[in-house]
């Protein structure tokens, strides 16, 4: 699209394009016609020169040709012999005709010195005497001359023929007409004319292209319009509010508009003077006088800041340059404030990235101090309330706050008198900190030398120092959720400007962001402490007394949060002990609470003396039920667990057998008495809650006495820095070695396996096995006959005497006789009796006496209170009163009724109290 200038009629595009190119009214048309005329004159002059040069070349060619042919024939071999022969014409005539045809001349003539023609291209001329200007040739000098003959303008050359003695014996003459030579030149004339025409066309086309480009650049304007445009541009140049200078290559000022004169305060005669003579600043004058380009470089001119841009008019050599000047004094001030604001925004952005990287209150306070010292203040202190540091809820009443704990300091010198970290600060009324907290607003103290109240807060040592180095202070309260958490103090020392009102908004925004992070960290601390407390309350506080295993354990919660790992040691009947290690998926209160539910369930299932695979099967059903309940819960309630893992093992010290089952849990390690480590292969079962009712498989193995059983959770062997195989190898190395106690084994494993920041809970349980010796076990086979009870009682009394337990003989015989009688009367064969004596590990207690009666019946006895008219039903009641505890354990062939009697002298009733116990079974009122 083109633009229409006022005062000029619109034209059609094609007409405008062609008309403006040929019109003499436009500058482009005038230049085109002038160039075309000049080109035509140059072509004509060149053509004429070529014609004249051709004529000259024709004459020169004729002379050279005739002379060369004459000399060649005169000096040709055999010519002297031919001349001296009897008939020279017979020899020379054929040669002359051949040379004439070959050279393209009119004739080759041989004359004798007497003028008689000896050879001629025209045979009729042979023998005739020729008169011509041959005297010079007769004297031995060749010559060439031009003459006007009957055939037109001709050129002839004569050359002497010399004999053996050097004397001239004949003359060779070669004539040629100019027309004959001109004919050959005329054949080149069309080429010359074609070249001239081509040159004319190319030159005209080039002139047209130049004129077309000029037309585009001048938009078809004529000389008057160009002049008027220059006048307009000159007016605009002096009217713009930007200084313009044109400086010559010699450093002289060629042009300066009015704005440039005003900005630089140039004199009236500044133009044509050298730049260095105009009284400009040295740096600015150096730039203007040099050939260096510049873009928006700032220079001082009087009291103004000028942005100077300079461009050269040509790329090389001393050329002119155009300089523009812009007054940036006010813009510089605005851009300075914008730069400060931009820097503040960047600082807030960086603060958002650097503050709150951890959920630790003290570390968050330190990050706030470090960020502020880097870009805003020289010294920063952060003081927090004690409840905030402990993760407790605050009252939210600023008026009641009297103490703060210094939590972070940054930017202080070693000998600075301000309160150090962890020191308790007591607030002083009317102090900037007290005012900021009470009113919930920032307090700005521009000049601390005029404010003595701030010294009352400082320590005694600080008050004795006359000048601590700080001179300005800004106190901002830390508030989150409408509650005051503490204050942050910004200080500036010597060399830094005092705080201004513009700094307050930045400090408030920085404090607000940090307060949210501190509040989050405090709430996390509170929740983490609650979760840890809950988890510790759900884990075993002390290990129960038992005689089968020497146990030590370690439990370490994850740094990121409390998880669901747990362990347990559960004494079972018959001196057996159950070892349990489990892991609930997830972290937090929900995982800890679920862990407590599962641990309670394991205790209940273990109390029923179920096989290990059945315990895990029941536990799998329980976890699946918990998951189903969580799925039906609302979305806003706690998350449902996705499963759990568990390992359950039962060790029997009488046989050394270890029954074990695992559900998605890492397998145990068994360290032999010689220190070798083995990871036994167990049947693989899915994690709890994912078994879908499938049976759990168990494995049994016999472990030697003093072996160490090592049970653990996956947090011990899995880590970000190593895979499972590497973890197992490291655990093997840590466990290898004989003679270690369980406590020493736990310490060695934790030292070798523990990372700096464990991402998961770690539970470790190490148990060293013990075996009951033959002197601690007594067994008897009993036939199903009531008369067999008495011999067994007698054998039992003898064994108790051997053990030195005569003091409990009466109660022991009573318990054993009741159990055997119950088996004989209600049970089935085979019937066996076993008596066990245990000694607890590390306990001053005298131990336990265990009675076990096994029979082939699966029916379990039930304790009941006998009626007045009943003759029986009081045996189990007596067992329950004399035994510390009793129960039934089902086996693959029947059941085992067992009872435990403590060997402590106060644990069982004496025999003389038996009558009262029996009489208590009857109701006196019924009698």
mmCIF file with all atom_site columns, C-alpha atoms in Angstrom, residues 657-814:
data_model
loop_
_atom_site.group_PDB
_atom_site.id
_atom_site.type_symbol
_atom_site.label_atom_id
_atom_site.label_alt_id
_atom_site.label_comp_id
_atom_site.label_asym_id
_atom_site.label_entity_id
_atom_site.label_seq_id
_atom_site.pdbx_PDB_ins_code
_atom_site.Cartn_x
_atom_site.Cartn_y
_atom_site.Cartn_z
_atom_site.occupancy
_atom_site.B_iso_or_equiv
_atom_site.pdbx_formal_charge
_atom_site.auth_seq_id
_atom_site.auth_comp_id
_atom_site.auth_asym_id
_atom_site.auth_atom_id
_atom_site.pdbx_PDB_model_num
ATOM 1   C CA . UNK A 1 657 ? 12.845 -75.203 66.891 1.00 0.00 ? 657 UNK A CA 1
ATOM 2   C CA . UNK A 1 658 ? 12.003 -71.870 65.277 1.00 0.00 ? 658 UNK A CA 1
ATOM 3   C CA . UNK A 1 659 ? 8.679  -71.582 63.450 1.00 0.00 ? 659 UNK A CA 1
ATOM 4   C CA . UNK A 1 660 ? 8.455  -68.510 61.257 1.00 0.00 ? 660 UNK A CA 1
ATOM 5   C CA . UNK A 1 661 ? 6.130  -66.928 58.710 1.00 0.00 ? 661 UNK A CA 1
ATOM 6   C CA . UNK A 1 662 ? 6.418  -63.629 56.860 1.00 0.00 ? 662 UNK A CA 1
ATOM 7   C CA . UNK A 1 663 ? 3.948  -61.481 54.949 1.00 0.00 ? 663 UNK A CA 1
ATOM 8   C CA . UNK A 1 664 ? 5.755  -59.165 52.546 1.00 0.00 ? 664 UNK A CA 1
ATOM 9   C CA . UNK A 1 665 ? 8.516  -58.518 55.075 1.00 0.00 ? 665 UNK A CA 1
ATOM 10  C CA . UNK A 1 666 ? 12.297 -58.861 54.624 1.00 0.00 ? 666 UNK A CA 1
ATOM 11  C CA . UNK A 1 667 ? 13.540 -62.215 55.821 1.00 0.00 ? 667 UNK A CA 1
ATOM 12  C CA . UNK A 1 668 ? 15.488 -62.629 59.075 1.00 0.00 ? 668 UNK A CA 1
ATOM 13  C CA . UNK A 1 669 ? 19.173 -63.169 59.576 1.00 0.00 ? 669 UNK A CA 1
ATOM 14  C CA . UNK A 1 670 ? 20.506 -66.017 61.703 1.00 0.00 ? 670 UNK A CA 1
ATOM 15  C CA . UNK A 1 671 ? 23.994 -65.618 63.174 1.00 0.00 ? 671 UNK A CA 1
ATOM 16  C CA . UNK A 1 672 ? 25.475 -68.934 64.271 1.00 0.00 ? 672 UNK A CA 1
ATOM 17  C CA . UNK A 1 673 ? 27.528 -69.393 67.445 1.00 0.00 ? 673 UNK A CA 1
ATOM 18  C CA . UNK A 1 674 ? 30.662 -69.240 65.267 1.00 0.00 ? 674 UNK A CA 1
ATOM 19  C CA . UNK A 1 675 ? 29.701 -65.816 63.894 1.00 0.00 ? 675 UNK A CA 1
ATOM 20  C CA . UNK A 1 676 ? 28.634 -66.909 60.403 1.00 0.00 ? 676 UNK A CA 1
ATOM 21  C CA . UNK A 1 677 ? 25.568 -65.144 58.981 1.00 0.00 ? 677 UNK A CA 1
ATOM 22  C CA . UNK A 1 678 ? 22.792 -66.876 57.073 1.00 0.00 ? 678 UNK A CA 1
ATOM 23  C CA . UNK A 1 679 ? 19.627 -65.467 55.505 1.00 0.00 ? 679 UNK A CA 1
ATOM 24  C CA . UNK A 1 680 ? 17.256 -68.471 55.474 1.00 0.00 ? 680 UNK A CA 1
ATOM 25  C CA . UNK A 1 681 ? 14.807 -68.673 52.617 1.00 0.00 ? 681 UNK A CA 1
ATOM 26  C CA . UNK A 1 682 ? 11.177 -68.448 53.731 1.00 0.00 ? 682 UNK A CA 1
ATOM 27  C CA . UNK A 1 683 ? 7.985  -69.023 51.760 1.00 0.00 ? 683 UNK A CA 1
ATOM 28  C CA . UNK A 1 684 ? 6.925  -65.755 50.127 1.00 0.00 ? 684 UNK A CA 1
ATOM 29  C CA . UNK A 1 685 ? 3.513  -64.391 51.095 1.00 0.00 ? 685 UNK A CA 1
ATOM 30  C CA . UNK A 1 686 ? 1.974  -61.069 49.995 1.00 0.00 ? 686 UNK A CA 1
ATOM 31  C CA . UNK A 1 687 ? 1.781  -58.111 52.399 1.00 0.00 ? 687 UNK A CA 1
ATOM 32  C CA . UNK A 1 688 ? -1.029 -57.947 54.889 1.00 0.00 ? 688 UNK A CA 1
ATOM 33  C CA . UNK A 1 689 ? -4.283 -56.796 53.369 1.00 0.00 ? 689 UNK A CA 1
ATOM 34  C CA . UNK A 1 690 ? -3.331 -58.050 49.922 1.00 0.00 ? 690 UNK A CA 1
ATOM 35  C CA . UNK A 1 691 ? -3.469 -61.798 50.530 1.00 0.00 ? 691 UNK A CA 1
ATOM 36  C CA . UNK A 1 692 ? -7.090 -62.044 49.339 1.00 0.00 ? 692 UNK A CA 1
ATOM 37  C CA . UNK A 1 693 ? -7.743 -64.960 51.726 1.00 0.00 ? 693 UNK A CA 1
ATOM 38  C CA . UNK A 1 694 ? -4.847 -67.060 50.474 1.00 0.00 ? 694 UNK A CA 1
ATOM 39  C CA . UNK A 1 695 ? -3.154 -69.274 53.071 1.00 0.00 ? 695 UNK A CA 1
ATOM 40  C CA . UNK A 1 696 ? 0.121  -68.177 54.596 1.00 0.00 ? 696 UNK A CA 1
ATOM 41  C CA . UNK A 1 697 ? 2.981  -70.660 54.512 1.00 0.00 ? 697 UNK A CA 1
ATOM 42  C CA . UNK A 1 698 ? 5.376  -71.173 57.409 1.00 0.00 ? 698 UNK A CA 1
ATOM 43  C CA . UNK A 1 699 ? 8.834  -72.645 57.745 1.00 0.00 ? 699 UNK A CA 1
ATOM 44  C CA . UNK A 1 700 ? 10.595 -74.377 60.622 1.00 0.00 ? 700 UNK A CA 1
ATOM 45  C CA . UNK A 1 701 ? 14.275 -74.641 61.346 1.00 0.00 ? 701 UNK A CA 1
ATOM 46  C CA . UNK A 1 702 ? 16.425 -75.706 64.236 1.00 0.00 ? 702 UNK A CA 1
ATOM 47  C CA . UNK A 1 703 ? 18.850 -73.134 65.555 1.00 0.00 ? 703 UNK A CA 1
ATOM 48  C CA . UNK A 1 704 ? 21.792 -74.026 67.812 1.00 0.00 ? 704 UNK A CA 1
ATOM 49  C CA . UNK A 1 705 ? 22.019 -72.578 71.270 1.00 0.00 ? 705 UNK A CA 1
ATOM 50  C CA . UNK A 1 706 ? 23.604 -69.121 71.515 1.00 0.00 ? 706 UNK A CA 1
ATOM 51  C CA . UNK A 1 707 ? 22.597 -68.302 67.945 1.00 0.00 ? 707 UNK A CA 1
ATOM 52  C CA . UNK A 1 708 ? 21.383 -64.769 67.282 1.00 0.00 ? 708 UNK A CA 1
ATOM 53  C CA . UNK A 1 709 ? 18.072 -64.172 65.553 1.00 0.00 ? 709 UNK A CA 1
ATOM 54  C CA . UNK A 1 710 ? 18.002 -60.776 63.795 1.00 0.00 ? 710 UNK A CA 1
ATOM 55  C CA . UNK A 1 711 ? 14.643 -59.331 62.745 1.00 0.00 ? 711 UNK A CA 1
ATOM 56  C CA . UNK A 1 712 ? 14.407 -55.864 61.154 1.00 0.00 ? 712 UNK A CA 1
ATOM 57  C CA . UNK A 1 713 ? 12.306 -53.562 58.973 1.00 0.00 ? 713 UNK A CA 1
ATOM 58  C CA . UNK A 1 714 ? 13.169 -52.457 55.454 1.00 0.00 ? 714 UNK A CA 1
ATOM 59  C CA . UNK A 1 715 ? 14.316 -49.020 56.636 1.00 0.00 ? 715 UNK A CA 1
ATOM 60  C CA . UNK A 1 716 ? 17.505 -50.635 57.891 1.00 0.00 ? 716 UNK A CA 1
ATOM 61  C CA . UNK A 1 717 ? 18.663 -52.077 54.582 1.00 0.00 ? 717 UNK A CA 1
ATOM 62  C CA . UNK A 1 718 ? 17.014 -49.838 51.980 1.00 0.00 ? 718 UNK A CA 1
ATOM 63  C CA . UNK A 1 719 ? 18.232 -46.300 51.387 1.00 0.00 ? 719 UNK A CA 1
ATOM 64  C CA . UNK A 1 720 ? 18.519 -43.734 48.597 1.00 0.00 ? 720 UNK A CA 1
ATOM 65  C CA . UNK A 1 721 ? 22.253 -44.396 48.335 1.00 0.00 ? 721 UNK A CA 1
ATOM 66  C CA . UNK A 1 722 ? 22.086 -48.218 48.064 1.00 0.00 ? 722 UNK A CA 1
ATOM 67  C CA . UNK A 1 723 ? 19.846 -50.939 46.753 1.00 0.00 ? 723 UNK A CA 1
ATOM 68  C CA . UNK A 1 724 ? 18.497 -53.990 48.554 1.00 0.00 ? 724 UNK A CA 1
ATOM 69  C CA . UNK A 1 725 ? 21.388 -56.320 47.700 1.00 0.00 ? 725 UNK A CA 1
ATOM 70  C CA . UNK A 1 726 ? 23.957 -53.785 48.853 1.00 0.00 ? 726 UNK A CA 1
ATOM 71  C CA . UNK A 1 727 ? 22.010 -53.310 52.077 1.00 0.00 ? 727 UNK A CA 1
ATOM 72  C CA . UNK A 1 728 ? 21.929 -57.040 52.773 1.00 0.00 ? 728 UNK A CA 1
ATOM 73  C CA . UNK A 1 729 ? 25.663 -57.290 52.116 1.00 0.00 ? 729 UNK A CA 1
ATOM 74  C CA . UNK A 1 730 ? 26.324 -54.426 54.516 1.00 0.00 ? 730 UNK A CA 1
ATOM 75  C CA . UNK A 1 731 ? 24.092 -56.065 57.132 1.00 0.00 ? 731 UNK A CA 1
ATOM 76  C CA . UNK A 1 732 ? 25.964 -59.347 56.724 1.00 0.00 ? 732 UNK A CA 1
ATOM 77  C CA . UNK A 1 733 ? 29.276 -57.578 57.295 1.00 0.00 ? 733 UNK A CA 1
ATOM 78  C CA . UNK A 1 734 ? 27.920 -55.830 60.393 1.00 0.00 ? 734 UNK A CA 1
ATOM 79  C CA . UNK A 1 735 ? 26.579 -59.078 61.909 1.00 0.00 ? 735 UNK A CA 1
ATOM 80  C CA . UNK A 1 736 ? 29.583 -61.275 61.177 1.00 0.00 ? 736 UNK A CA 1
ATOM 81  C CA . UNK A 1 737 ? 31.595 -62.167 64.244 1.00 0.00 ? 737 UNK A CA 1
ATOM 82  C CA . UNK A 1 738 ? 31.220 -64.519 67.240 1.00 0.00 ? 738 UNK A CA 1
ATOM 83  C CA . UNK A 1 739 ? 30.812 -63.760 70.914 1.00 0.00 ? 739 UNK A CA 1
ATOM 84  C CA . UNK A 1 740 ? 28.697 -60.616 70.641 1.00 0.00 ? 740 UNK A CA 1
ATOM 85  C CA . UNK A 1 741 ? 25.839 -59.918 72.960 1.00 0.00 ? 741 UNK A CA 1
ATOM 86  C CA . UNK A 1 742 ? 22.514 -58.778 71.488 1.00 0.00 ? 742 UNK A CA 1
ATOM 87  C CA . UNK A 1 743 ? 23.177 -55.267 72.796 1.00 0.00 ? 743 UNK A CA 1
ATOM 88  C CA . UNK A 1 744 ? 26.608 -55.131 71.145 1.00 0.00 ? 744 UNK A CA 1
ATOM 89  C CA . UNK A 1 745 ? 25.099 -56.516 67.942 1.00 0.00 ? 745 UNK A CA 1
ATOM 90  C CA . UNK A 1 746 ? 22.460 -53.750 67.870 1.00 0.00 ? 746 UNK A CA 1
ATOM 91  C CA . UNK A 1 747 ? 25.127 -51.097 68.392 1.00 0.00 ? 747 UNK A CA 1
ATOM 92  C CA . UNK A 1 748 ? 27.347 -52.501 65.603 1.00 0.00 ? 748 UNK A CA 1
ATOM 93  C CA . UNK A 1 749 ? 24.466 -52.785 63.131 1.00 0.00 ? 749 UNK A CA 1
ATOM 94  C CA . UNK A 1 750 ? 23.182 -49.251 63.758 1.00 0.00 ? 750 UNK A CA 1
ATOM 95  C CA . UNK A 1 751 ? 26.665 -47.790 63.446 1.00 0.00 ? 751 UNK A CA 1
ATOM 96  C CA . UNK A 1 752 ? 27.284 -49.557 60.135 1.00 0.00 ? 752 UNK A CA 1
ATOM 97  C CA . UNK A 1 753 ? 23.848 -49.166 58.544 1.00 0.00 ? 753 UNK A CA 1
ATOM 98  C CA . UNK A 1 754 ? 22.435 -45.865 59.810 1.00 0.00 ? 754 UNK A CA 1
ATOM 99  C CA . UNK A 1 755 ? 22.448 -42.901 57.390 1.00 0.00 ? 755 UNK A CA 1
ATOM 100 C CA . UNK A 1 756 ? 22.507 -39.230 58.359 1.00 0.00 ? 756 UNK A CA 1
ATOM 101 C CA . UNK A 1 757 ? 18.825 -38.652 57.661 1.00 0.00 ? 757 UNK A CA 1
ATOM 102 C CA . UNK A 1 758 ? 16.901 -41.944 57.479 1.00 0.00 ? 758 UNK A CA 1
ATOM 103 C CA . UNK A 1 759 ? 13.840 -41.593 55.279 1.00 0.00 ? 759 UNK A CA 1
ATOM 104 C CA . UNK A 1 760 ? 12.005 -44.463 56.975 1.00 0.00 ? 760 UNK A CA 1
ATOM 105 C CA . UNK A 1 761 ? 11.596 -45.860 60.469 1.00 0.00 ? 761 UNK A CA 1
ATOM 106 C CA . UNK A 1 762 ? 14.082 -48.480 61.602 1.00 0.00 ? 762 UNK A CA 1
ATOM 107 C CA . UNK A 1 763 ? 13.180 -51.319 63.941 1.00 0.00 ? 763 UNK A CA 1
ATOM 108 C CA . UNK A 1 764 ? 15.850 -53.867 64.894 1.00 0.00 ? 764 UNK A CA 1
ATOM 109 C CA . UNK A 1 765 ? 15.351 -56.873 67.179 1.00 0.00 ? 765 UNK A CA 1
ATOM 110 C CA . UNK A 1 766 ? 18.256 -59.176 68.133 1.00 0.00 ? 766 UNK A CA 1
ATOM 111 C CA . UNK A 1 767 ? 17.618 -62.298 70.260 1.00 0.00 ? 767 UNK A CA 1
ATOM 112 C CA . UNK A 1 768 ? 20.232 -64.794 71.436 1.00 0.00 ? 768 UNK A CA 1
ATOM 113 C CA . UNK A 1 769 ? 18.795 -68.267 71.932 1.00 0.00 ? 769 UNK A CA 1
ATOM 114 C CA . UNK A 1 770 ? 18.977 -70.405 75.023 1.00 0.00 ? 770 UNK A CA 1
ATOM 115 C CA . UNK A 1 771 ? 18.070 -74.078 75.496 1.00 0.00 ? 771 UNK A CA 1
ATOM 116 C CA . UNK A 1 772 ? 16.540 -75.849 78.473 1.00 0.00 ? 772 UNK A CA 1
ATOM 117 C CA . UNK A 1 773 ? 18.880 -78.545 79.630 1.00 0.00 ? 773 UNK A CA 1
ATOM 118 C CA . UNK A 1 774 ? 17.844 -82.139 80.403 1.00 0.00 ? 774 UNK A CA 1
ATOM 119 C CA . UNK A 1 775 ? 17.949 -81.342 84.115 1.00 0.00 ? 775 UNK A CA 1
ATOM 120 C CA . UNK A 1 776 ? 15.218 -78.727 83.596 1.00 0.00 ? 776 UNK A CA 1
ATOM 121 C CA . UNK A 1 777 ? 12.726 -81.028 81.862 1.00 0.00 ? 777 UNK A CA 1
ATOM 122 C CA . UNK A 1 778 ? 10.844 -84.072 83.176 1.00 0.00 ? 778 UNK A CA 1
ATOM 123 C CA . UNK A 1 779 ? 8.450  -86.129 81.036 1.00 0.00 ? 779 UNK A CA 1
ATOM 124 C CA . UNK A 1 780 ? 6.160  -89.107 81.734 1.00 0.00 ? 780 UNK A CA 1
ATOM 125 C CA . UNK A 1 781 ? 3.765  -91.198 79.666 1.00 0.00 ? 781 UNK A CA 1
ATOM 126 C CA . UNK A 1 782 ? 0.440  -91.765 81.462 1.00 0.00 ? 782 UNK A CA 1
ATOM 127 C CA . UNK A 1 783 ? -2.031 -94.544 80.596 1.00 0.00 ? 783 UNK A CA 1
ATOM 128 C CA . UNK A 1 784 ? -5.694 -93.672 80.620 1.00 0.00 ? 784 UNK A CA 1
ATOM 129 C CA . UNK A 1 785 ? -6.314 -95.147 84.077 1.00 0.00 ? 785 UNK A CA 1
ATOM 130 C CA . UNK A 1 786 ? -7.209 -93.213 87.264 1.00 0.00 ? 786 UNK A CA 1
ATOM 131 C CA . UNK A 1 787 ? -4.806 -95.398 89.191 1.00 0.00 ? 787 UNK A CA 1
ATOM 132 C CA . UNK A 1 788 ? -1.908 -93.994 87.144 1.00 0.00 ? 788 UNK A CA 1
ATOM 133 C CA . UNK A 1 789 ? -2.287 -90.554 88.717 1.00 0.00 ? 789 UNK A CA 1
ATOM 134 C CA . UNK A 1 790 ? -0.645 -91.492 92.012 1.00 0.00 ? 790 UNK A CA 1
ATOM 135 C CA . UNK A 1 791 ? 2.651  -92.801 90.507 1.00 0.00 ? 791 UNK A CA 1
ATOM 136 C CA . UNK A 1 792 ? 3.003  -89.654 88.428 1.00 0.00 ? 792 UNK A CA 1
ATOM 137 C CA . UNK A 1 793 ? 2.437  -87.488 91.495 1.00 0.00 ? 793 UNK A CA 1
ATOM 138 C CA . UNK A 1 794 ? 5.095  -89.464 93.344 1.00 0.00 ? 794 UNK A CA 1
ATOM 139 C CA . UNK A 1 795 ? 7.582  -89.052 90.459 1.00 0.00 ? 795 UNK A CA 1
ATOM 140 C CA . UNK A 1 796 ? 6.810  -85.340 90.368 1.00 0.00 ? 796 UNK A CA 1
ATOM 141 C CA . UNK A 1 797 ? 7.521  -85.037 94.085 1.00 0.00 ? 797 UNK A CA 1
ATOM 142 C CA . UNK A 1 798 ? 10.880 -86.755 93.633 1.00 0.00 ? 798 UNK A CA 1
ATOM 143 C CA . UNK A 1 799 ? 11.837 -84.423 90.792 1.00 0.00 ? 799 UNK A CA 1
ATOM 144 C CA . UNK A 1 800 ? 10.843 -81.370 92.816 1.00 0.00 ? 800 UNK A CA 1
ATOM 145 C CA . UNK A 1 801 ? 13.016 -82.633 95.639 1.00 0.00 ? 801 UNK A CA 1
ATOM 146 C CA . UNK A 1 802 ? 15.913 -83.008 93.212 1.00 0.00 ? 802 UNK A CA 1
ATOM 147 C CA . UNK A 1 803 ? 15.383 -79.386 92.127 1.00 0.00 ? 803 UNK A CA 1
ATOM 148 C CA . UNK A 1 804 ? 15.202 -78.253 95.751 1.00 0.00 ? 804 UNK A CA 1
ATOM 149 C CA . UNK A 1 805 ? 11.573 -77.136 95.446 1.00 0.00 ? 805 UNK A CA 1
ATOM 150 C CA . UNK A 1 806 ? 10.041 -79.068 98.354 1.00 0.00 ? 806 UNK A CA 1
ATOM 151 C CA . UNK A 1 807 ? 8.306  -75.899 99.555 1.00 0.00 ? 807 UNK A CA 1
ATOM 152 C CA . UNK A 1 808 ? 5.991  -75.916 96.521 1.00 0.00 ? 808 UNK A CA 1
ATOM 153 C CA . UNK A 1 809 ? 5.555  -79.686 96.450 1.00 0.00 ? 809 UNK A CA 1
ATOM 154 C CA . UNK A 1 810 ? 2.025  -79.755 97.866 1.00 0.00 ? 810 UNK A CA 1
ATOM 155 C CA . UNK A 1 811 ? 0.587  -77.169 95.467 1.00 0.00 ? 811 UNK A CA 1
ATOM 156 C CA . UNK A 1 812 ? 2.503  -78.650 92.535 1.00 0.00 ? 812 UNK A CA 1
ATOM 157 C CA . UNK A 1 813 ? 1.163  -82.142 93.243 1.00 0.00 ? 813 UNK A CA 1
ATOM 158 C CA . UNK A 1 814 ? -2.331 -80.768 93.573 1.00 0.00 ? 814 UNK A CA 1
#
